[in-house]
Short mmCIF file of C-alpha atoms and ligand atoms in Angstrom, two decimals:
data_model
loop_
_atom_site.label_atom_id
_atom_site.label_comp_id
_atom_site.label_asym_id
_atom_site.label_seq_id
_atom_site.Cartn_x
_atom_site.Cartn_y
_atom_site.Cartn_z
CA UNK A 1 -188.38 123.41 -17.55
CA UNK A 2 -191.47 122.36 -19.25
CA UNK A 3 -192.31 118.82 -21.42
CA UNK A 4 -193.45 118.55 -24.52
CA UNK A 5 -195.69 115.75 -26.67
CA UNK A 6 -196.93 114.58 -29.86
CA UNK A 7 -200.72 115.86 -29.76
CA UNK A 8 -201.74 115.22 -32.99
CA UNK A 9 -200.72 113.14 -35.75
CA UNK A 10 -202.12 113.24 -39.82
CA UNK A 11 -200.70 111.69 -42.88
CA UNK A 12 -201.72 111.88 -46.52
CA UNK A 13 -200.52 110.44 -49.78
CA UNK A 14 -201.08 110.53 -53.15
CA UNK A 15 -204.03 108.05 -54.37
CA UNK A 16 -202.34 107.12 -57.30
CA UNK A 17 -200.49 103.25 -56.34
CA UNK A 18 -197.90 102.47 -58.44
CA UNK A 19 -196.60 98.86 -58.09
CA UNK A 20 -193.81 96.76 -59.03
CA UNK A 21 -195.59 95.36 -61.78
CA UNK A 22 -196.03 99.18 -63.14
CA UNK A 23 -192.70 99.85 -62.82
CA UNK A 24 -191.84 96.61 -64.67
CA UNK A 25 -193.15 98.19 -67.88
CA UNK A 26 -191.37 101.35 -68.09
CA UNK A 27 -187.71 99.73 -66.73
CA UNK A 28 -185.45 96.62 -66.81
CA UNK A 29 -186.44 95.19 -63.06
CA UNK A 30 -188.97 92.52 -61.71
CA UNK A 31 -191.11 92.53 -58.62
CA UNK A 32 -189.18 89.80 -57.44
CA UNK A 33 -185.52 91.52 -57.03
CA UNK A 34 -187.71 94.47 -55.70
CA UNK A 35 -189.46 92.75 -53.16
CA UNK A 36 -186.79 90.10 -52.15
CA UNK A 37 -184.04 93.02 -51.60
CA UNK A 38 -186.77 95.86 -50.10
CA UNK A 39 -189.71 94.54 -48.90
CA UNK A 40 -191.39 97.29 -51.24
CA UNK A 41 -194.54 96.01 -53.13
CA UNK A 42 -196.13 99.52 -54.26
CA UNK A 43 -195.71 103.32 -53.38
CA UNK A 44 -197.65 106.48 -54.30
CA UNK A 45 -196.76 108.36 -56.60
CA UNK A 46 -198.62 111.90 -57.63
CA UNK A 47 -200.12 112.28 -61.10
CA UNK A 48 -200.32 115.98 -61.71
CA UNK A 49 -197.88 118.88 -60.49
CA UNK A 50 -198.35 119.29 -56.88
CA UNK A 51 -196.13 120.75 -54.07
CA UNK A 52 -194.69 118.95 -51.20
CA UNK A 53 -196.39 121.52 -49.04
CA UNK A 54 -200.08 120.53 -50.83
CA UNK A 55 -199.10 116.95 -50.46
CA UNK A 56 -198.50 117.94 -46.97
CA UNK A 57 -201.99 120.08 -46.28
CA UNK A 58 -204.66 117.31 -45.31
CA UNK A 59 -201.80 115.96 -42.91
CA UNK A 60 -201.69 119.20 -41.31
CA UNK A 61 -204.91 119.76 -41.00
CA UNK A 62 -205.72 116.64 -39.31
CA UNK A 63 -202.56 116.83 -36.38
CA UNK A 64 -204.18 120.58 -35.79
CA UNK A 65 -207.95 119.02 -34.97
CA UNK A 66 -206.21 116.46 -33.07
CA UNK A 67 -204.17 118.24 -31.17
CA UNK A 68 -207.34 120.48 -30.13
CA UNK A 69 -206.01 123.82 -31.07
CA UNK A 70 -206.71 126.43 -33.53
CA UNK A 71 -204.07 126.80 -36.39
CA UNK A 72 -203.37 130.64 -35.31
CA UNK A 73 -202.43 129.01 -32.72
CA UNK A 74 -198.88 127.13 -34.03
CA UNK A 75 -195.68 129.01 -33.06
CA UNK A 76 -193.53 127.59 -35.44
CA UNK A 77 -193.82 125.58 -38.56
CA UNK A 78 -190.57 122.96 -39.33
CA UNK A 79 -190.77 121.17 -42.89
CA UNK A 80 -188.00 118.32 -43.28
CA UNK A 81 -188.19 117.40 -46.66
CA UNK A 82 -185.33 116.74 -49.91
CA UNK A 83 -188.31 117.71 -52.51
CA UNK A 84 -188.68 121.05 -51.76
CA UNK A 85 -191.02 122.74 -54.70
CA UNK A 86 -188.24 125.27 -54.88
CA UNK A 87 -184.34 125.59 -54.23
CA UNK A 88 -185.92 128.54 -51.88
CA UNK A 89 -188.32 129.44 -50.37
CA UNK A 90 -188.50 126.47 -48.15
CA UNK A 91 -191.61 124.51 -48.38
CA UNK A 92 -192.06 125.83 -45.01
CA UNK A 93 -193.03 128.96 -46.70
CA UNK A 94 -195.68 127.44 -49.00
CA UNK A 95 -197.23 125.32 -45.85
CA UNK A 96 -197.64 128.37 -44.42
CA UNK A 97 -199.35 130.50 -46.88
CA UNK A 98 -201.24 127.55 -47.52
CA UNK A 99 -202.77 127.14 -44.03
CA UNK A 100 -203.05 131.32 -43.70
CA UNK A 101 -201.81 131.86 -40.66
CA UNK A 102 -199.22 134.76 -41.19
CA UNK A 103 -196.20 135.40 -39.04
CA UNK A 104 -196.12 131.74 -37.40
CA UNK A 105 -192.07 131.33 -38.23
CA UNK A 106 -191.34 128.90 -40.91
CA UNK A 107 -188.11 126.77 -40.71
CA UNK A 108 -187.09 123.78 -43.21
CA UNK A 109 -184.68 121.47 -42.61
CA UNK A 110 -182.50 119.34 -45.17
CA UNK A 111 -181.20 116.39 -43.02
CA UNK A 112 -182.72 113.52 -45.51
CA UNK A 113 -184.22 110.41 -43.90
CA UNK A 114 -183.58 111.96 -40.09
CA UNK A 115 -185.44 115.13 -40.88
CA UNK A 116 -188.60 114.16 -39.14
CA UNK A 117 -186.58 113.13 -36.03
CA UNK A 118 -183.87 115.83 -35.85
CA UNK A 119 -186.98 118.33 -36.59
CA UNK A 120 -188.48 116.51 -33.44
CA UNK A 121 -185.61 117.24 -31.35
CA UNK A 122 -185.65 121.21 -32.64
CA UNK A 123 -189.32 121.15 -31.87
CA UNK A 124 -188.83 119.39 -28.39
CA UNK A 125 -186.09 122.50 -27.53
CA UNK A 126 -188.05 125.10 -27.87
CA UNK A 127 -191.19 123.80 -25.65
CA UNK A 128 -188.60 122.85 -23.65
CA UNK A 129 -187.50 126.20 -22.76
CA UNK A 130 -190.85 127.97 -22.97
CA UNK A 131 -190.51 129.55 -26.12
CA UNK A 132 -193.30 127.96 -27.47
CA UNK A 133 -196.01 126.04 -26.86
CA UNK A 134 -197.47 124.67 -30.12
CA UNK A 135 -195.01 123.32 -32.78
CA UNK A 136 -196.20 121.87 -36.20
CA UNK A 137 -193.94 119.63 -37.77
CA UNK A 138 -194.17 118.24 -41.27
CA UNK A 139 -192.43 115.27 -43.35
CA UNK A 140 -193.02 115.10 -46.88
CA UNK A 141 -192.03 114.22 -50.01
CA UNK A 142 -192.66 114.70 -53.81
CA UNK A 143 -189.59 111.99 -54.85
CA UNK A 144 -191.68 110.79 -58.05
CA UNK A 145 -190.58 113.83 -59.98
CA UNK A 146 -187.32 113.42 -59.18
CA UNK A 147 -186.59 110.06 -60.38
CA UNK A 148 -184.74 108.49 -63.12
CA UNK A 149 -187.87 105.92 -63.93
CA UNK A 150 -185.46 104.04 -66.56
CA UNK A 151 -183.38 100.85 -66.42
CA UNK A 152 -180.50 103.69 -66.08
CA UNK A 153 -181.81 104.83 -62.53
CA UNK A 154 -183.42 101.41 -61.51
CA UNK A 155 -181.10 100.29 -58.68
CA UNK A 156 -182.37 104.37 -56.34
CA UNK A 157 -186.03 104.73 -58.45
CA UNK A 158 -187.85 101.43 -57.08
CA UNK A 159 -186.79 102.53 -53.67
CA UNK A 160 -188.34 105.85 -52.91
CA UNK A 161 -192.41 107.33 -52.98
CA UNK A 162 -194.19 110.19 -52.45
CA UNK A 163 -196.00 110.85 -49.09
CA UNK A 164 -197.07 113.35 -45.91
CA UNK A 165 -196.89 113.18 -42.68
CA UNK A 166 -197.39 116.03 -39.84
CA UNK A 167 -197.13 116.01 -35.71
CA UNK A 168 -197.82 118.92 -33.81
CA UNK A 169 -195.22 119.16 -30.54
CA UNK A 170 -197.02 120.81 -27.61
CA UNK A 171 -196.33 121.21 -24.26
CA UNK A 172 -197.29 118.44 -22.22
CA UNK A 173 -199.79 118.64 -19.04
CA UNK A 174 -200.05 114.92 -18.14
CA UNK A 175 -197.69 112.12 -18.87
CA UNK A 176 -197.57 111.79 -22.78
CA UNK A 177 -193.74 113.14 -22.85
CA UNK A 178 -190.92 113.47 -25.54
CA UNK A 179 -188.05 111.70 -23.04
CA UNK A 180 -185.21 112.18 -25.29
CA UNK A 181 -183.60 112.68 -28.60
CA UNK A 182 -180.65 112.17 -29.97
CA UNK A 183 -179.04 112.97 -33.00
CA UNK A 184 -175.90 111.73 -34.97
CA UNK A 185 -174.25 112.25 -38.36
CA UNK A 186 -171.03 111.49 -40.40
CA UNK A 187 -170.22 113.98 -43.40
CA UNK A 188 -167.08 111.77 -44.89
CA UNK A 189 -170.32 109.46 -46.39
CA UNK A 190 -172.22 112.89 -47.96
CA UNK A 191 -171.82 111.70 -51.11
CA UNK A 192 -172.63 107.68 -50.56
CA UNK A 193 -175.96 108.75 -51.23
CA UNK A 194 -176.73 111.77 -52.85
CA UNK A 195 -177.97 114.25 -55.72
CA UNK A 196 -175.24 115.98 -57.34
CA UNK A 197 -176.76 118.38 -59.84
CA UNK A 198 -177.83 121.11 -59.86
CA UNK A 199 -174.56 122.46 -58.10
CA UNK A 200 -172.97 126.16 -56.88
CA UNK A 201 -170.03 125.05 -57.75
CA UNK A 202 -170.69 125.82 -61.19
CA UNK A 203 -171.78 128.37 -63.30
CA UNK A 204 -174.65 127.76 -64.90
CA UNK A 205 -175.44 125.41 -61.63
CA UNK A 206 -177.35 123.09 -64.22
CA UNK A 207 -175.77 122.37 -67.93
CA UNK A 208 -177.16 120.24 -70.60
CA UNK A 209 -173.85 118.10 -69.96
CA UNK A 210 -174.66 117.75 -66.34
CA UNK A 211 -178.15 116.96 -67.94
CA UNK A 212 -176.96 114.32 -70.27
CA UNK A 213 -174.52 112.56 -67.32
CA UNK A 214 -177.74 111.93 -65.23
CA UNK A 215 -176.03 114.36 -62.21
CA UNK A 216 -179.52 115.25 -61.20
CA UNK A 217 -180.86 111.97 -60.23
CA UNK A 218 -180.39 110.50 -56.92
CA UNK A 219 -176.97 108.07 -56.91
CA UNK A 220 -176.78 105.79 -54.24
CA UNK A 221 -173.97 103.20 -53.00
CA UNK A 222 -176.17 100.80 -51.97
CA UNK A 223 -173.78 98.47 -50.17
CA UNK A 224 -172.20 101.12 -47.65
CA UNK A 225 -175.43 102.65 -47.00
CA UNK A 226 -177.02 98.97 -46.00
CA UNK A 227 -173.85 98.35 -43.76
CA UNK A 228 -173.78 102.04 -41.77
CA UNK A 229 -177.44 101.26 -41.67
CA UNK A 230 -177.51 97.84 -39.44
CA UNK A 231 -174.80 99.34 -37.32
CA UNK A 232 -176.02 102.95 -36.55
CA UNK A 233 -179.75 102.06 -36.28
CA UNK A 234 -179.37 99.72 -33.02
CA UNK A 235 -177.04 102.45 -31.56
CA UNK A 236 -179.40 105.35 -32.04
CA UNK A 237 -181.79 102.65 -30.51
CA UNK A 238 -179.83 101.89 -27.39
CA UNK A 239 -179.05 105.27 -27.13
CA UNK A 240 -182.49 106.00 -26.56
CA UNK A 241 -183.48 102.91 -24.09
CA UNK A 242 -179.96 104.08 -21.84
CA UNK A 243 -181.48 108.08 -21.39
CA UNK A 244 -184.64 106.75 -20.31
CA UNK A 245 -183.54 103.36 -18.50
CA UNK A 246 -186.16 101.78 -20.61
CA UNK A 247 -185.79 98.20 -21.47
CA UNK A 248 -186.09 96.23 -24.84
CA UNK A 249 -189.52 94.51 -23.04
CA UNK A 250 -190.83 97.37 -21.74
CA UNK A 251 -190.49 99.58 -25.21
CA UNK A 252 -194.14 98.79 -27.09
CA UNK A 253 -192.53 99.45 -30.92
CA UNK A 254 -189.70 100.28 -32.46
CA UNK A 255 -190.81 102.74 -35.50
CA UNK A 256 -187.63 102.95 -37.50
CA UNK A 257 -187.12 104.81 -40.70
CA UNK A 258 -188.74 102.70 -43.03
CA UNK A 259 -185.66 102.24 -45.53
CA UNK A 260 -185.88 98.46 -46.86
CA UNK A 261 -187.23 95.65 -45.26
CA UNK A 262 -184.06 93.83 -45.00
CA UNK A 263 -182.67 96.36 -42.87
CA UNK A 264 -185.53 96.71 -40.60
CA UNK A 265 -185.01 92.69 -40.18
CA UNK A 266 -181.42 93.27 -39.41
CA UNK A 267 -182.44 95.61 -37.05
CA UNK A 268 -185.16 93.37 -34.86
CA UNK A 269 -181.88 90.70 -34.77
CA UNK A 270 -179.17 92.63 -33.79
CA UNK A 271 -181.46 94.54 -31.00
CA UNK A 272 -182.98 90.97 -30.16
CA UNK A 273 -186.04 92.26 -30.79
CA UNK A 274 -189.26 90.25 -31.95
CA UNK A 275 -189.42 91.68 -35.86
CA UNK A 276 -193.85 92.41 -34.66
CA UNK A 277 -191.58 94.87 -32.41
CA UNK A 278 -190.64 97.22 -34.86
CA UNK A 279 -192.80 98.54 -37.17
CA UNK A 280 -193.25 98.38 -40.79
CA UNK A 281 -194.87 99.64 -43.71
CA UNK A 282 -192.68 99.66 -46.63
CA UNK A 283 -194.27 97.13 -48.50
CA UNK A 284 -197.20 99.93 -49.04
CA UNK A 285 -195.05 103.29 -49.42
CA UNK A 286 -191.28 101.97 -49.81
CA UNK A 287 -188.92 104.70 -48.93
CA UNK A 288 -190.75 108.11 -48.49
CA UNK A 289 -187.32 109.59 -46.65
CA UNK A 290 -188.69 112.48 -44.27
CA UNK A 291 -192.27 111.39 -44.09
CA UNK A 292 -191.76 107.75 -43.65
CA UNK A 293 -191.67 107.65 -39.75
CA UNK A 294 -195.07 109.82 -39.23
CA UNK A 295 -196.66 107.76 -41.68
CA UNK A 296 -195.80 104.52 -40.30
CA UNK A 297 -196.52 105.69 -36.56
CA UNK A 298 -199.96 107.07 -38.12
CA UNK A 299 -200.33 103.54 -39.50
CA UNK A 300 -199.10 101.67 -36.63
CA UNK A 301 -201.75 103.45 -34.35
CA UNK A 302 -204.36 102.60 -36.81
CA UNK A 303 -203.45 99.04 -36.71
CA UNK A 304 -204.10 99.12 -32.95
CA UNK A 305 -199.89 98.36 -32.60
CA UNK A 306 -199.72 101.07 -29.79
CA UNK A 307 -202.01 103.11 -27.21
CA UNK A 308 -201.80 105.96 -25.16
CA UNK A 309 -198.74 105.89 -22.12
CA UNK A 310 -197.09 103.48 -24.70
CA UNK A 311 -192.97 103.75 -24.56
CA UNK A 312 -192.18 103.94 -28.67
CA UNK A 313 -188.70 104.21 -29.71
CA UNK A 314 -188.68 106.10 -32.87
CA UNK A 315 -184.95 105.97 -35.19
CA UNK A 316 -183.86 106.93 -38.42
CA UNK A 317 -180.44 106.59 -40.90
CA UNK A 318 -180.08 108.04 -44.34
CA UNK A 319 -177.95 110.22 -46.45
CA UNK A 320 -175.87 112.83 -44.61
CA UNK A 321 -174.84 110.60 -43.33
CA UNK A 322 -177.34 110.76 -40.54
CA UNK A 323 -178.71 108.94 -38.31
CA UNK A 324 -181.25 109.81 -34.81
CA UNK A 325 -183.24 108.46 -32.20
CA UNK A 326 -185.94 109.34 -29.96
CA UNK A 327 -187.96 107.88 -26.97
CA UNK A 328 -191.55 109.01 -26.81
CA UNK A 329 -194.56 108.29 -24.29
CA UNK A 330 -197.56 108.09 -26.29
O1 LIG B 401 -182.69 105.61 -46.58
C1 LIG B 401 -181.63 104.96 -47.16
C2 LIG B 401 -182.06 104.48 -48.54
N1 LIG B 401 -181.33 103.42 -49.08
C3 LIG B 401 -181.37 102.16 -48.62
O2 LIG B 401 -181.95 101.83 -47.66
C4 LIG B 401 -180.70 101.13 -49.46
C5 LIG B 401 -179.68 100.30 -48.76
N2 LIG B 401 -179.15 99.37 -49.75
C6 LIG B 401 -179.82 98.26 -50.12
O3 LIG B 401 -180.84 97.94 -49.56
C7 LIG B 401 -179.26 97.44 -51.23
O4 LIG B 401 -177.94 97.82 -51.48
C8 LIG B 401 -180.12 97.56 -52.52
C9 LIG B 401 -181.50 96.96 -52.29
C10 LIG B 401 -180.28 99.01 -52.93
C11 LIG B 401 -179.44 96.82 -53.66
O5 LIG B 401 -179.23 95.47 -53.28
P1 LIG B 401 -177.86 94.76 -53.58
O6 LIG B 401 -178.02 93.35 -53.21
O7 LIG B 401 -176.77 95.57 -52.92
O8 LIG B 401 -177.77 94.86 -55.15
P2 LIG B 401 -176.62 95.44 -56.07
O9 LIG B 401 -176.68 96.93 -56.10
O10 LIG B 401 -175.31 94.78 -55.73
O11 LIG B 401 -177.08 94.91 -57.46
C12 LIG B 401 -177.19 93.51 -57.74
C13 LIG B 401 -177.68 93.34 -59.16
C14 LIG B 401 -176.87 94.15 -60.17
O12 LIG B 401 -176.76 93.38 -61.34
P3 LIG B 401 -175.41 92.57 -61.67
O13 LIG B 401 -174.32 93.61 -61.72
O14 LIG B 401 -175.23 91.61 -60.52
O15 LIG B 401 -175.72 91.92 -62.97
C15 LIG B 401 -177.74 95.35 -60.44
O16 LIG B 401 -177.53 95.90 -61.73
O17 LIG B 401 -179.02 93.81 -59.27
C16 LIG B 401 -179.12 94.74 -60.35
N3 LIG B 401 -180.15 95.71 -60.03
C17 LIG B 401 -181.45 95.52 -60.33
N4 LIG B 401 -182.08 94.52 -60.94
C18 LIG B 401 -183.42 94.62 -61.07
C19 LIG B 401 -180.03 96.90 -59.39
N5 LIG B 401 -181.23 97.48 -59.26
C20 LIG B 401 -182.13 96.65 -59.84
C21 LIG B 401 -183.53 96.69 -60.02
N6 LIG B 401 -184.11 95.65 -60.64
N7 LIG B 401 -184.28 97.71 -59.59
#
């Protein structure tokens, strides 16, 4: 059976910051409840139409020269994203024509905040069994256009940003490994957080009523989300340090899902963990759901937080609900 790795890593966001104090002016909320309950101080968000597979491009394009190969090169492409440009095609689909290599497979995924790890475990399968040898793998999101940016929406809309970031999964010749991954999810919360509208239940699947009651804006219960969160993150965590028989002081960072800072705190105590242990970035980006854990290992390397034959524990939890691990040698 072969290995595989991470052999390159890009990210890209939007340049456009958009800070607490900017959101202050077009909504009822304060950079103080924002940053005392998230951590968040500013995120991206784009300023002209743009796709989650353009947002995604630069990312791309920087894994691929990292990872030494040529794009004709990539087997498969995997896209986890919620802000697809279209209900379908996936953004898979528009990555691809983008980068112009035709016939690579294209494959998105819809599993929310885990994408970028479940897509890791797909990706790690099929090196695994020789299928292929080069996987890209993307995380993105376009959630700016998708927000309800008024005092009506304010409790999901300060959360989430826009963002990109991209891995490609090879197989491995020396001892920079994907050890394990494992994944984990609980339907009977699908709707704790969640965008109802537009539907196939009904017909039209999008009404001016449906419109009017807000249906297709995210809705979030906040509470039961933060309390699955503190639990299943540590689990997914230990789940990950039991496969490998790696210990809490031997892992170099935990790069969770970055969610909100107070759960990223509750994480670090309940894994009694020092809180320099496991990464975060949220005050830049807040919540950029499928892209937030390449971009916050792409800024965690650049901060010098981990090197080469470093044991990372990468997790995620988010709507589904869902939740993942995995434990990767750098
Ligand atoms: O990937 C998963 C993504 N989601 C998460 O990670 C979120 C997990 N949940 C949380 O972190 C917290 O539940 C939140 C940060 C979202 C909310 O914190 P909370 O302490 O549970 O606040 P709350 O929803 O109970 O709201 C408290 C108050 C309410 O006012 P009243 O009823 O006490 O007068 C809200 O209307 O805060 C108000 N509020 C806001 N005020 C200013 C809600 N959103 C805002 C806002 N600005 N943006």
């Amino acid at each position: 059976m072969y290995r595989s790795k991470i052999a390159g890593l890009g990210a890209n966001v939007p340049e456009n910051v958009m800070t607490n104090f900017d959101l202050e002016k077009i909504m009822d909320t304060s950079d103080e409840w924002i940053r005392e309950r998230t951590g968040i101080q500013e995120r991206r968000f784009v300023t002209q139409p743009c796709g989650a597979a353009e947002l995604a491009l630069p990312a791309v394009l920087a894994a691929i020269q990292e990872a030494k190969i040529d794009k004709a090169d990539i087997d498969l492409i995997i896209v986890a994203t919620i802000t697809p440009e279209h209900l379908f095609p996936g953004t898979s689909s528009f990555l691809q024509a983008l980068l112009e290599i035709p016939y690579a497979p294209t494959l998105d995924i819809r599993v929310q905040c885990s994408g970028f790890i479940y897509g890791l475990s797909i990706a790690d399968q099929f090196i695994k069994t020789g299928m292929y040898e080069n996987i890209l793998l993307v995380g993105v999101e376009i959630q700016s256009v998708g927000l309800d940016l008024s005092t009506a929406g304010r409790d999901t809309a300060v959360l989430f940003g826009d963002g990109a970031g991209a891995v490609v999964v090879s197989r491995s010749d020396d001892d920079s490994v994907i050890a394990s991954t494992h994944l984990f999810a609980d339907g009977t919360h699908a709707k704790d957080l969640w965008i109802d509208a537009p539907v196939g239940y009904e017909s039209p699947r999008i009404t001016n009523e449906m419109l009017d009651q807000r249906r297709q804006y995210p809705s979030m219960n906040g509470r039961q989300v933060f309390k699955h969160a503190v639990t299943r993150f540590p689990e997914a965590v230990i789940a990950a340090l039991d496969a490998n028989g790696w210990t809490r002081e031997g892992i170099k960072l935990v790069v969770p899902h970055q969610a909100n800072m107070r759960i990223t705190e509750a994480i670090a105590k309940r894994l009694d963990l020092p809180l320099e242990k496991v990464y975060s970035n949220i005050h830049r980006y807040g919540n950029t759901t499928a892209a937030s854990i390449p971009l916050a290992l792409y800024d965690a390397r650049r901060e010098g937080k981990f090197d080469k034959g470093d044991q990372l524990v990468l997790a995620a939890f988010g709507s589904g609900f869902t939740w993942s691990s995995a434990a990767v040698v750098w």
